[in-house]
Amino acid sequence: MGCSPRQVLGVVLWVCLLTAVPASVQAASFQGLGALGKGTSKATALSADGTTVVGDSVPLGAGTRAFIWTEAAGMVDLGLFSGGVESFNAFDVSGDGAIVVGRGTLATGGREAFSRTTAGFVRLGDLPTGTIRGSAFAISDDGMVIAGQGRNAQAVPVIWRDGVTTPTALSVPSNIVAGAMNSLSADGSVGAATLRDATRNIAHRWVSNEFI
C-alpha cells in the first residue's frame, strides 16, 4: 500500500529534524557516578563548566557524607570538621568547582553552614543573636557570595560576602516570619528564596538587596 503525500511529508520532516540535532545531543546519556562505601548517593549541583558534581552519599552503616566528583578523581568524601558532626550535606559549588558549600549537622542537633576548598573547611557560623542553625544553600560563580539560612528568633534568609564568616540577615517584608535563600545568579546579585508569612510559604526573588 502506498503512502499519502501527508505521510511522506511527515517522514521527511522527522528525518530533517533528527539530522538537525547535534550528534552530541543525540548521543547524550546518563553517567553513573557511584556512591561512597557501597551506599546511596544524590547529586545536588554542577559547576558552570560541567566538570564538577557535588552532592550527598550515605555509605552502608554510616551517616550522610558530602562528596565532590570529578572525571579525574571520581567521587571523593569531603570529610568532617571537628565538633561532633553526624552528617554532612553539599548543596552547591562555585563556577570553577573549587568551592563547595553546604551544612554539617551536629550531634547536639544544631546545624552549621560551611564552605570547603582544597585547603579545608571554613565554618560559616550563624547570626550573633541566634543558635547555630545555619545552612549554605547557594554560591555565586566566583565564590564571593554565599546564600542560605541563619537563625535568630526564627529561621531567616542570610548571605555571606567576600569571605566573611559571619552571615548578614536580609531585610524581609514586615509580614514575613521565616525564610531561606535557595539559589543565586552567576554573579550573586539576584537570588531566589522561600519566605513564610503567618500561613504559608511564598516564592520570592531577591534583587538589589530587596525581596520582590
JSON list of C-alpha atoms in Angstrom, two decimals:
[
{"chain": "A", "resi": 1, "resn": "MET", "atom": "CA", "xyz": [0.00, 0.00, 0.00]},
{"chain": "A", "resi": 2, "resn": "GLY", "atom": "CA", "xyz": [1.38, 3.41, -0.95]},
{"chain": "A", "resi": 3, "resn": "CYS", "atom": "CA", "xyz": [1.93, 6.41, 1.29]},
{"chain": "A", "resi": 4, "resn": "SER", "atom": "CA", "xyz": [-0.15, 9.55, 1.06]},
{"chain": "A", "resi": 5, "resn": "PRO", "atom": "CA", "xyz": [1.60, 12.86, 0.39]},
{"chain": "A", "resi": 6, "resn": "ARG", "atom": "CA", "xyz": [0.94, 13.84, 4.04]},
{"chain": "A", "resi": 7, "resn": "GLN", "atom": "CA", "xyz": [2.64, 10.66, 5.32]},
{"chain": "A", "resi": 8, "resn": "VAL", "atom": "CA", "xyz": [5.64, 11.19, 3.05]},
{"chain": "A", "resi": 9, "resn": "LEU", "atom": "CA", "xyz": [5.94, 14.82, 4.18]},
{"chain": "A", "resi": 10, "resn": "GLY", "atom": "CA", "xyz": [5.79, 13.74, 7.83]},
{"chain": "A", "resi": 11, "resn": "VAL", "atom": "CA", "xyz": [8.61, 11.24, 7.35]},
{"chain": "A", "resi": 12, "resn": "VAL", "atom": "CA", "xyz": [10.77, 13.80, 5.56]},
{"chain": "A", "resi": 13, "resn": "LEU", "atom": "CA", "xyz": [10.22, 16.39, 8.31]},
{"chain": "A", "resi": 14, "resn": "TRP", "atom": "CA", "xyz": [11.05, 13.82, 11.03]},
{"chain": "A", "resi": 15, "resn": "VAL", "atom": "CA", "xyz": [14.29, 12.86, 9.29]},
{"chain": "A", "resi": 16, "resn": "CYS", "atom": "CA", "xyz": [15.25, 16.51, 8.79]},
{"chain": "A", "resi": 17, "resn": "LEU", "atom": "CA", "xyz": [14.59, 17.35, 12.43]},
{"chain": "A", "resi": 18, "resn": "LEU", "atom": "CA", "xyz": [16.59, 14.35, 13.63]},
{"chain": "A", "resi": 19, "resn": "THR", "atom": "CA", "xyz": [19.59, 15.16, 11.45]},
{"chain": "A", "resi": 20, "resn": "ALA", "atom": "CA", "xyz": [19.44, 18.82, 12.56]},
{"chain": "A", "resi": 21, "resn": "VAL", "atom": "CA", "xyz": [20.05, 17.84, 16.20]},
{"chain": "A", "resi": 22, "resn": "PRO", "atom": "CA", "xyz": [23.77, 17.92, 17.10]},
{"chain": "A", "resi": 23, "resn": "ALA", "atom": "CA", "xyz": [25.36, 14.49, 17.41]},
{"chain": "A", "resi": 24, "resn": "SER", "atom": "CA", "xyz": [26.38, 15.26, 21.00]},
{"chain": "A", "resi": 25, "resn": "VAL", "atom": "CA", "xyz": [22.72, 15.73, 21.93]},
{"chain": "A", "resi": 26, "resn": "GLN", "atom": "CA", "xyz": [21.57, 12.61, 20.08]},
{"chain": "A", "resi": 27, "resn": "ALA", "atom": "CA", "xyz": [24.20, 10.56, 21.92]},
{"chain": "A", "resi": 28, "resn": "ALA", "atom": "CA", "xyz": [23.53, 12.09, 25.36]},
{"chain": "A", "resi": 29, "resn": "SER", "atom": "CA", "xyz": [23.19, 9.63, 28.20]},
{"chain": "A", "resi": 30, "resn": "PHE", "atom": "CA", "xyz": [23.36, 9.37, 31.97]},
{"chain": "A", "resi": 31, "resn": "GLN", "atom": "CA", "xyz": [26.70, 8.60, 33.61]},
{"chain": "A", "resi": 32, "resn": "GLY", "atom": "CA", "xyz": [26.59, 6.82, 36.94]},
{"chain": "A", "resi": 33, "resn": "LEU", "atom": "CA", "xyz": [28.92, 8.48, 39.47]},
{"chain": "A", "resi": 34, "resn": "GLY", "atom": "CA", "xyz": [28.85, 5.72, 42.07]},
{"chain": "A", "resi": 35, "resn": "ALA", "atom": "CA", "xyz": [28.46, 6.12, 45.83]},
{"chain": "A", "resi": 36, "resn": "LEU", "atom": "CA", "xyz": [30.63, 6.15, 48.92]},
{"chain": "A", "resi": 37, "resn": "GLY", "atom": "CA", "xyz": [31.03, 2.87, 50.78]},
{"chain": "A", "resi": 38, "resn": "LYS", "atom": "CA", "xyz": [28.66, 0.93, 48.51]},
{"chain": "A", "resi": 39, "resn": "GLY", "atom": "CA", "xyz": [25.77, 3.06, 49.74]},
{"chain": "A", "resi": 40, "resn": "THR", "atom": "CA", "xyz": [23.43, 5.50, 48.03]},
{"chain": "A", "resi": 41, "resn": "SER", "atom": "CA", "xyz": [24.15, 8.90, 46.53]},
{"chain": "A", "resi": 42, "resn": "LYS", "atom": "CA", "xyz": [22.35, 12.06, 45.39]},
{"chain": "A", "resi": 43, "resn": "ALA", "atom": "CA", "xyz": [23.73, 14.83, 43.15]},
{"chain": "A", "resi": 44, "resn": "THR", "atom": "CA", "xyz": [22.69, 18.35, 44.12]},
{"chain": "A", "resi": 45, "resn": "ALA", "atom": "CA", "xyz": [24.75, 20.77, 41.99]},
{"chain": "A", "resi": 46, "resn": "LEU", "atom": "CA", "xyz": [27.04, 21.09, 38.99]},
{"chain": "A", "resi": 47, "resn": "SER", "atom": "CA", "xyz": [29.84, 23.57, 38.28]},
{"chain": "A", "resi": 48, "resn": "ALA", "atom": "CA", "xyz": [29.35, 26.05, 35.44]},
{"chain": "A", "resi": 49, "resn": "ASP", "atom": "CA", "xyz": [31.81, 24.21, 33.20]},
{"chain": "A", "resi": 50, "resn": "GLY", "atom": "CA", "xyz": [30.13, 20.86, 33.88]},
{"chain": "A", "resi": 51, "resn": "THR", "atom": "CA", "xyz": [33.26, 19.15, 35.19]},
{"chain": "A", "resi": 52, "resn": "THR", "atom": "CA", "xyz": [32.42, 19.00, 38.90]},
{"chain": "A", "resi": 53, "resn": "VAL", "atom": "CA", "xyz": [29.42, 17.47, 40.66]},
{"chain": "A", "resi": 54, "resn": "VAL", "atom": "CA", "xyz": [28.64, 17.76, 44.37]},
{"chain": "A", "resi": 55, "resn": "GLY", "atom": "CA", "xyz": [26.06, 16.03, 46.50]},
{"chain": "A", "resi": 56, "resn": "ASP", "atom": "CA", "xyz": [25.44, 13.62, 49.35]},
{"chain": "A", "resi": 57, "resn": "SER", "atom": "CA", "xyz": [26.16, 9.96, 49.81]},
{"chain": "A", "resi": 58, "resn": "VAL", "atom": "CA", "xyz": [25.16, 7.58, 52.59]},
{"chain": "A", "resi": 59, "resn": "PRO", "atom": "CA", "xyz": [27.72, 4.77, 52.97]},
{"chain": "A", "resi": 60, "resn": "LEU", "atom": "CA", "xyz": [26.49, 1.49, 54.37]},
{"chain": "A", "resi": 61, "resn": "GLY", "atom": "CA", "xyz": [26.37, 1.74, 58.16]},
{"chain": "A", "resi": 62, "resn": "ALA", "atom": "CA", "xyz": [27.34, 5.42, 58.28]},
{"chain": "A", "resi": 63, "resn": "GLY", "atom": "CA", "xyz": [25.78, 8.88, 58.29]},
{"chain": "A", "resi": 64, "resn": "THR", "atom": "CA", "xyz": [25.34, 11.19, 55.32]},
{"chain": "A", "resi": 65, "resn": "ARG", "atom": "CA", "xyz": [28.56, 12.48, 53.77]},
{"chain": "A", "resi": 66, "resn": "ALA", "atom": "CA", "xyz": [29.10, 15.33, 51.34]},
{"chain": "A", "resi": 67, "resn": "PHE", "atom": "CA", "xyz": [31.02, 14.46, 48.18]},
{"chain": "A", "resi": 68, "resn": "ILE", "atom": "CA", "xyz": [32.72, 16.12, 45.25]},
{"chain": "A", "resi": 69, "resn": "TRP", "atom": "CA", "xyz": [33.09, 14.28, 41.93]},
{"chain": "A", "resi": 70, "resn": "THR", "atom": "CA", "xyz": [35.42, 14.99, 39.02]},
{"chain": "A", "resi": 71, "resn": "GLU", "atom": "CA", "xyz": [36.34, 12.91, 35.99]},
{"chain": "A", "resi": 72, "resn": "ALA", "atom": "CA", "xyz": [39.94, 12.67, 37.19]},
{"chain": "A", "resi": 73, "resn": "ALA", "atom": "CA", "xyz": [39.35, 11.76, 40.85]},
{"chain": "A", "resi": 74, "resn": "GLY", "atom": "CA", "xyz": [35.90, 10.22, 40.85]},
{"chain": "A", "resi": 75, "resn": "MET", "atom": "CA", "xyz": [33.74, 10.58, 43.97]},
{"chain": "A", "resi": 76, "resn": "VAL", "atom": "CA", "xyz": [35.64, 11.92, 46.99]},
{"chain": "A", "resi": 77, "resn": "ASP", "atom": "CA", "xyz": [34.33, 12.23, 50.55]},
{"chain": "A", "resi": 78, "resn": "LEU", "atom": "CA", "xyz": [34.71, 15.83, 51.72]},
{"chain": "A", "resi": 79, "resn": "GLY", "atom": "CA", "xyz": [35.29, 14.63, 55.25]},
{"chain": "A", "resi": 80, "resn": "LEU", "atom": "CA", "xyz": [34.05, 16.14, 58.52]},
{"chain": "A", "resi": 81, "resn": "PHE", "atom": "CA", "xyz": [35.05, 19.10, 60.63]},
{"chain": "A", "resi": 82, "resn": "SER", "atom": "CA", "xyz": [35.50, 18.79, 64.38]},
{"chain": "A", "resi": 83, "resn": "GLY", "atom": "CA", "xyz": [32.72, 19.23, 66.90]},
{"chain": "A", "resi": 84, "resn": "GLY", "atom": "CA", "xyz": [30.71, 16.02, 66.84]},
{"chain": "A", "resi": 85, "resn": "VAL", "atom": "CA", "xyz": [29.31, 16.28, 63.34]},
{"chain": "A", "resi": 86, "resn": "GLU", "atom": "CA", "xyz": [26.89, 13.46, 62.50]},
{"chain": "A", "resi": 87, "resn": "SER", "atom": "CA", "xyz": [26.19, 14.21, 58.85]},
{"chain": "A", "resi": 88, "resn": "PHE", "atom": "CA", "xyz": [27.21, 16.49, 56.00]},
{"chain": "A", "resi": 89, "resn": "ASN", "atom": "CA", "xyz": [25.27, 17.84, 53.03]},
{"chain": "A", "resi": 90, "resn": "ALA", "atom": "CA", "xyz": [26.72, 19.62, 49.98]},
{"chain": "A", "resi": 91, "resn": "PHE", "atom": "CA", "xyz": [24.23, 21.93, 48.26]},
{"chain": "A", "resi": 92, "resn": "ASP", "atom": "CA", "xyz": [26.13, 23.98, 45.67]},
{"chain": "A", "resi": 93, "resn": "VAL", "atom": "CA", "xyz": [29.52, 24.56, 44.04]},
{"chain": "A", "resi": 94, "resn": "SER", "atom": "CA", "xyz": [31.26, 27.59, 42.56]},
{"chain": "A", "resi": 95, "resn": "GLY", "atom": "CA", "xyz": [31.54, 28.04, 38.80]},
{"chain": "A", "resi": 96, "resn": "ASP", "atom": "CA", "xyz": [35.01, 26.52, 38.57]},
{"chain": "A", "resi": 97, "resn": "GLY", "atom": "CA", "xyz": [34.25, 23.71, 41.02]},
{"chain": "A", "resi": 98, "resn": "ALA", "atom": "CA", "xyz": [36.78, 24.99, 43.57]},
{"chain": "A", "resi": 99, "resn": "ILE", "atom": "CA", "xyz": [34.42, 25.89, 46.45]},
{"chain": "A", "resi": 100, "resn": "VAL", "atom": "CA", "xyz": [31.66, 23.66, 47.85]},
{"chain": "A", "resi": 101, "resn": "VAL", "atom": "CA", "xyz": [29.02, 24.96, 50.26]},
{"chain": "A", "resi": 102, "resn": "GLY", "atom": "CA", "xyz": [26.62, 23.09, 52.48]},
{"chain": "A", "resi": 103, "resn": "ARG", "atom": "CA", "xyz": [25.69, 22.17, 56.04]},
{"chain": "A", "resi": 104, "resn": "GLY", "atom": "CA", "xyz": [27.00, 19.98, 58.82]},
{"chain": "A", "resi": 105, "resn": "THR", "atom": "CA", "xyz": [24.52, 18.53, 61.31]},
{"chain": "A", "resi": 106, "resn": "LEU", "atom": "CA", "xyz": [25.96, 18.38, 64.81]},
{"chain": "A", "resi": 107, "resn": "ALA", "atom": "CA", "xyz": [25.43, 15.64, 67.36]},
{"chain": "A", "resi": 108, "resn": "THR", "atom": "CA", "xyz": [23.82, 18.27, 69.59]},
{"chain": "A", "resi": 109, "resn": "GLY", "atom": "CA", "xyz": [21.10, 18.81, 66.97]},
{"chain": "A", "resi": 110, "resn": "GLY", "atom": "CA", "xyz": [22.47, 22.11, 65.69]},
{"chain": "A", "resi": 111, "resn": "ARG", "atom": "CA", "xyz": [23.46, 22.80, 62.08]},
{"chain": "A", "resi": 112, "resn": "GLU", "atom": "CA", "xyz": [26.40, 24.81, 60.82]},
{"chain": "A", "resi": 113, "resn": "ALA", "atom": "CA", "xyz": [26.96, 26.21, 57.35]},
{"chain": "A", "resi": 114, "resn": "PHE", "atom": "CA", "xyz": [30.32, 25.58, 55.70]},
{"chain": "A", "resi": 115, "resn": "SER", "atom": "CA", "xyz": [32.39, 26.26, 52.62]},
{"chain": "A", "resi": 116, "resn": "ARG", "atom": "CA", "xyz": [35.19, 23.97, 51.56]},
{"chain": "A", "resi": 117, "resn": "THR", "atom": "CA", "xyz": [38.17, 24.27, 49.23]},
{"chain": "A", "resi": 118, "resn": "THR", "atom": "CA", "xyz": [41.23, 22.09, 48.76]},
{"chain": "A", "resi": 119, "resn": "ALA", "atom": "CA", "xyz": [42.68, 23.92, 51.79]},
{"chain": "A", "resi": 120, "resn": "GLY", "atom": "CA", "xyz": [39.91, 22.57, 54.03]},
{"chain": "A", "resi": 121, "resn": "PHE", "atom": "CA", "xyz": [36.69, 23.67, 55.71]},
{"chain": "A", "resi": 122, "resn": "VAL", "atom": "CA", "xyz": [35.61, 27.18, 56.65]},
{"chain": "A", "resi": 123, "resn": "ARG", "atom": "CA", "xyz": [32.88, 27.16, 59.29]},
{"chain": "A", "resi": 124, "resn": "LEU", "atom": "CA", "xyz": [30.49, 29.97, 58.43]},
{"chain": "A", "resi": 125, "resn": "GLY", "atom": "CA", "xyz": [28.82, 30.33, 61.82]},
{"chain": "A", "resi": 126, "resn": "ASP", "atom": "CA", "xyz": [25.43, 31.91, 62.37]},
{"chain": "A", "resi": 127, "resn": "LEU", "atom": "CA", "xyz": [23.80, 35.19, 63.35]},
{"chain": "A", "resi": 128, "resn": "PRO", "atom": "CA", "xyz": [25.24, 36.59, 66.61]},
{"chain": "A", "resi": 129, "resn": "THR", "atom": "CA", "xyz": [21.88, 36.53, 68.40]},
{"chain": "A", "resi": 130, "resn": "GLY", "atom": "CA", "xyz": [20.91, 33.01, 67.34]},
{"chain": "A", "resi": 131, "resn": "THR", "atom": "CA", "xyz": [21.74, 29.40, 67.96]},
{"chain": "A", "resi": 132, "resn": "ILE", "atom": "CA", "xyz": [23.90, 27.53, 65.44]},
{"chain": "A", "resi": 133, "resn": "ARG", "atom": "CA", "xyz": [21.29, 26.52, 62.85]},
{"chain": "A", "resi": 134, "resn": "GLY", "atom": "CA", "xyz": [22.89, 27.74, 59.63]},
{"chain": "A", "resi": 135, "resn": "SER", "atom": "CA", "xyz": [22.82, 26.30, 56.11]},
{"chain": "A", "resi": 136, "resn": "ALA", "atom": "CA", "xyz": [24.66, 27.45, 52.97]},
{"chain": "A", "resi": 137, "resn": "PHE", "atom": "CA", "xyz": [22.45, 26.61, 50.01]},
{"chain": "A", "resi": 138, "resn": "ALA", "atom": "CA", "xyz": [23.97, 28.60, 47.13]},
{"chain": "A", "resi": 139, "resn": "ILE", "atom": "CA", "xyz": [27.20, 30.24, 45.93]},
{"chain": "A", "resi": 140, "resn": "SER", "atom": "CA", "xyz": [28.00, 32.67, 43.13]},
{"chain": "A", "resi": 141, "resn": "ASP", "atom": "CA", "xyz": [30.24, 31.54, 40.29]},
{"chain": "A", "resi": 142, "resn": "ASP", "atom": "CA", "xyz": [33.25, 33.46, 41.65]},
{"chain": "A", "resi": 143, "resn": "GLY", "atom": "CA", "xyz": [32.66, 32.19, 45.19]},
{"chain": "A", "resi": 144, "resn": "MET", "atom": "CA", "xyz": [32.38, 35.69, 46.70]},
{"chain": "A", "resi": 145, "resn": "VAL", "atom": "CA", "xyz": [28.69, 35.49, 47.65]},
{"chain": "A", "resi": 146, "resn": "ILE", "atom": "CA", "xyz": [27.13, 32.61, 49.61]},
{"chain": "A", "resi": 147, "resn": "ALA", "atom": "CA", "xyz": [23.44, 32.48, 50.49]},
{"chain": "A", "resi": 148, "resn": "GLY", "atom": "CA", "xyz": [21.32, 30.34, 52.75]},
{"chain": "A", "resi": 149, "resn": "GLN", "atom": "CA", "xyz": [19.57, 30.35, 56.08]},
{"chain": "A", "resi": 150, "resn": "GLY", "atom": "CA", "xyz": [20.52, 31.51, 59.55]},
{"chain": "A", "resi": 151, "resn": "ARG", "atom": "CA", "xyz": [18.65, 31.78, 62.78]},
{"chain": "A", "resi": 152, "resn": "ASN", "atom": "CA", "xyz": [17.79, 34.43, 65.34]},
{"chain": "A", "resi": 153, "resn": "ALA", "atom": "CA", "xyz": [14.31, 34.06, 66.86]},
{"chain": "A", "resi": 154, "resn": "GLN", "atom": "CA", "xyz": [13.28, 32.34, 63.61]},
{"chain": "A", "resi": 155, "resn": "ALA", "atom": "CA", "xyz": [14.97, 30.89, 60.53]},
{"chain": "A", "resi": 156, "resn": "VAL", "atom": "CA", "xyz": [15.82, 33.81, 58.23]},
{"chain": "A", "resi": 157, "resn": "PRO", "atom": "CA", "xyz": [17.46, 34.31, 54.80]},
{"chain": "A", "resi": 158, "resn": "VAL", "atom": "CA", "xyz": [21.13, 35.29, 55.04]},
{"chain": "A", "resi": 159, "resn": "ILE", "atom": "CA", "xyz": [24.18, 35.94, 52.88]},
{"chain": "A", "resi": 160, "resn": "TRP", "atom": "CA", "xyz": [27.93, 35.77, 53.42]},
{"chain": "A", "resi": 161, "resn": "ARG", "atom": "CA", "xyz": [30.03, 38.17, 51.30]},
{"chain": "A", "resi": 162, "resn": "ASP", "atom": "CA", "xyz": [33.71, 38.39, 50.41]},
{"chain": "A", "resi": 163, "resn": "GLY", "atom": "CA", "xyz": [34.91, 35.60, 52.66]},
{"chain": "A", "resi": 164, "resn": "VAL", "atom": "CA", "xyz": [33.32, 36.96, 55.85]},
{"chain": "A", "resi": 165, "resn": "THR", "atom": "CA", "xyz": [32.43, 34.08, 58.18]},
{"chain": "A", "resi": 166, "resn": "THR", "atom": "CA", "xyz": [29.51, 35.78, 59.93]},
{"chain": "A", "resi": 167, "resn": "PRO", "atom": "CA", "xyz": [26.27, 35.96, 57.91]},
{"chain": "A", "resi": 168, "resn": "THR", "atom": "CA", "xyz": [24.16, 39.03, 57.33]},
{"chain": "A", "resi": 169, "resn": "ALA", "atom": "CA", "xyz": [20.40, 38.73, 57.79]},
{"chain": "A", "resi": 170, "resn": "LEU", "atom": "CA", "xyz": [18.49, 40.06, 54.79]},
{"chain": "A", "resi": 171, "resn": "SER", "atom": "CA", "xyz": [15.67, 42.53, 55.24]},
{"chain": "A", "resi": 172, "resn": "VAL", "atom": "CA", "xyz": [12.30, 40.92, 54.55]},
{"chain": "A", "resi": 173, "resn": "PRO", "atom": "CA", "xyz": [8.76, 42.33, 54.24]},
{"chain": "A", "resi": 174, "resn": "SER", "atom": "CA", "xyz": [7.11, 43.04, 57.60]},
{"chain": "A", "resi": 175, "resn": "ASN", "atom": "CA", "xyz": [4.63, 40.16, 57.25]},
{"chain": "A", "resi": 176, "resn": "ILE", "atom": "CA", "xyz": [7.38, 37.54, 56.86]},
{"chain": "A", "resi": 177, "resn": "VAL", "atom": "CA", "xyz": [8.18, 35.33, 59.85]},
{"chain": "A", "resi": 178, "resn": "ALA", "atom": "CA", "xyz": [10.78, 32.97, 58.38]},
{"chain": "A", "resi": 179, "resn": "GLY", "atom": "CA", "xyz": [12.64, 32.14, 55.19]},
{"chain": "A", "resi": 180, "resn": "ALA", "atom": "CA", "xyz": [15.72, 30.97, 53.32]},
{"chain": "A", "resi": 181, "resn": "MET", "atom": "CA", "xyz": [17.74, 31.95, 50.27]},
{"chain": "A", "resi": 182, "resn": "ASN", "atom": "CA", "xyz": [17.81, 28.92, 47.98]},
{"chain": "A", "resi": 183, "resn": "SER", "atom": "CA", "xyz": [19.67, 29.99, 44.84]},
{"chain": "A", "resi": 184, "resn": "LEU", "atom": "CA", "xyz": [21.88, 32.73, 43.38]},
{"chain": "A", "resi": 185, "resn": "SER", "atom": "CA", "xyz": [22.55, 34.07, 39.91]},
{"chain": "A", "resi": 186, "resn": "ALA", "atom": "CA", "xyz": [26.03, 33.59, 38.48]},
{"chain": "A", "resi": 187, "resn": "ASP", "atom": "CA", "xyz": [27.26, 36.98, 39.76]},
{"chain": "A", "resi": 188, "resn": "GLY", "atom": "CA", "xyz": [25.42, 36.72, 43.09]},
{"chain": "A", "resi": 189, "resn": "SER", "atom": "CA", "xyz": [23.34, 39.85, 42.54]},
{"chain": "A", "resi": 190, "resn": "VAL", "atom": "CA", "xyz": [19.97, 38.08, 42.22]},
{"chain": "A", "resi": 191, "resn": "GLY", "atom": "CA", "xyz": [18.59, 35.31, 44.39]},
{"chain": "A", "resi": 192, "resn": "ALA", "atom": "CA", "xyz": [15.58, 33.03, 44.72]},
{"chain": "A", "resi": 193, "resn": "ALA", "atom": "CA", "xyz": [14.09, 32.48, 48.14]},
{"chain": "A", "resi": 194, "resn": "THR", "atom": "CA", "xyz": [11.26, 30.89, 50.05]},
{"chain": "A", "resi": 195, "resn": "LEU", "atom": "CA", "xyz": [9.65, 33.22, 52.58]},
{"chain": "A", "resi": 196, "resn": "ARG", "atom": "CA", "xyz": [6.88, 32.35, 55.01]},
{"chain": "A", "resi": 197, "resn": "ASP", "atom": "CA", "xyz": [4.14, 34.58, 56.35]},
{"chain": "A", "resi": 198, "resn": "ALA", "atom": "CA", "xyz": [1.75, 33.56, 59.12]},
{"chain": "A", "resi": 199, "resn": "THR", "atom": "CA", "xyz": [0.01, 30.93, 56.99]},
{"chain": "A", "resi": 200, "resn": "ARG", "atom": "CA", "xyz": [2.06, 29.78, 54.00]},
{"chain": "A", "resi": 201, "resn": "ASN", "atom": "CA", "xyz": [5.34, 29.66, 52.08]},
{"chain": "A", "resi": 202, "resn": "ILE", "atom": "CA", "xyz": [5.71, 32.01, 49.09]},
{"chain": "A", "resi": 203, "resn": "ALA", "atom": "CA", "xyz": [8.48, 32.02, 46.47]},
{"chain": "A", "resi": 204, "resn": "HIS", "atom": "CA", "xyz": [10.34, 35.33, 46.14]},
{"chain": "A", "resi": 205, "resn": "ARG", "atom": "CA", "xyz": [13.06, 36.89, 44.03]},
{"chain": "A", "resi": 206, "resn": "TRP", "atom": "CA", "xyz": [15.80, 38.98, 45.68]},
{"chain": "A", "resi": 207, "resn": "VAL", "atom": "CA", "xyz": [17.17, 41.85, 43.61]},
{"chain": "A", "resi": 208, "resn": "SER", "atom": "CA", "xyz": [19.35, 44.81, 44.64]},
{"chain": "A", "resi": 209, "resn": "ASN", "atom": "CA", "xyz": [19.16, 43.75, 48.29]},
{"chain": "A", "resi": 210, "resn": "GLU", "atom": "CA", "xyz": [15.36, 43.65, 48.28]},
{"chain": "A", "resi": 211, "resn": "PHE", "atom": "CA", "xyz": [12.77, 40.89, 48.03]},
{"chain": "A", "resi": 212, "resn": "ILE", "atom": "CA", "xyz": [10.19, 41.43, 45.30]}
]
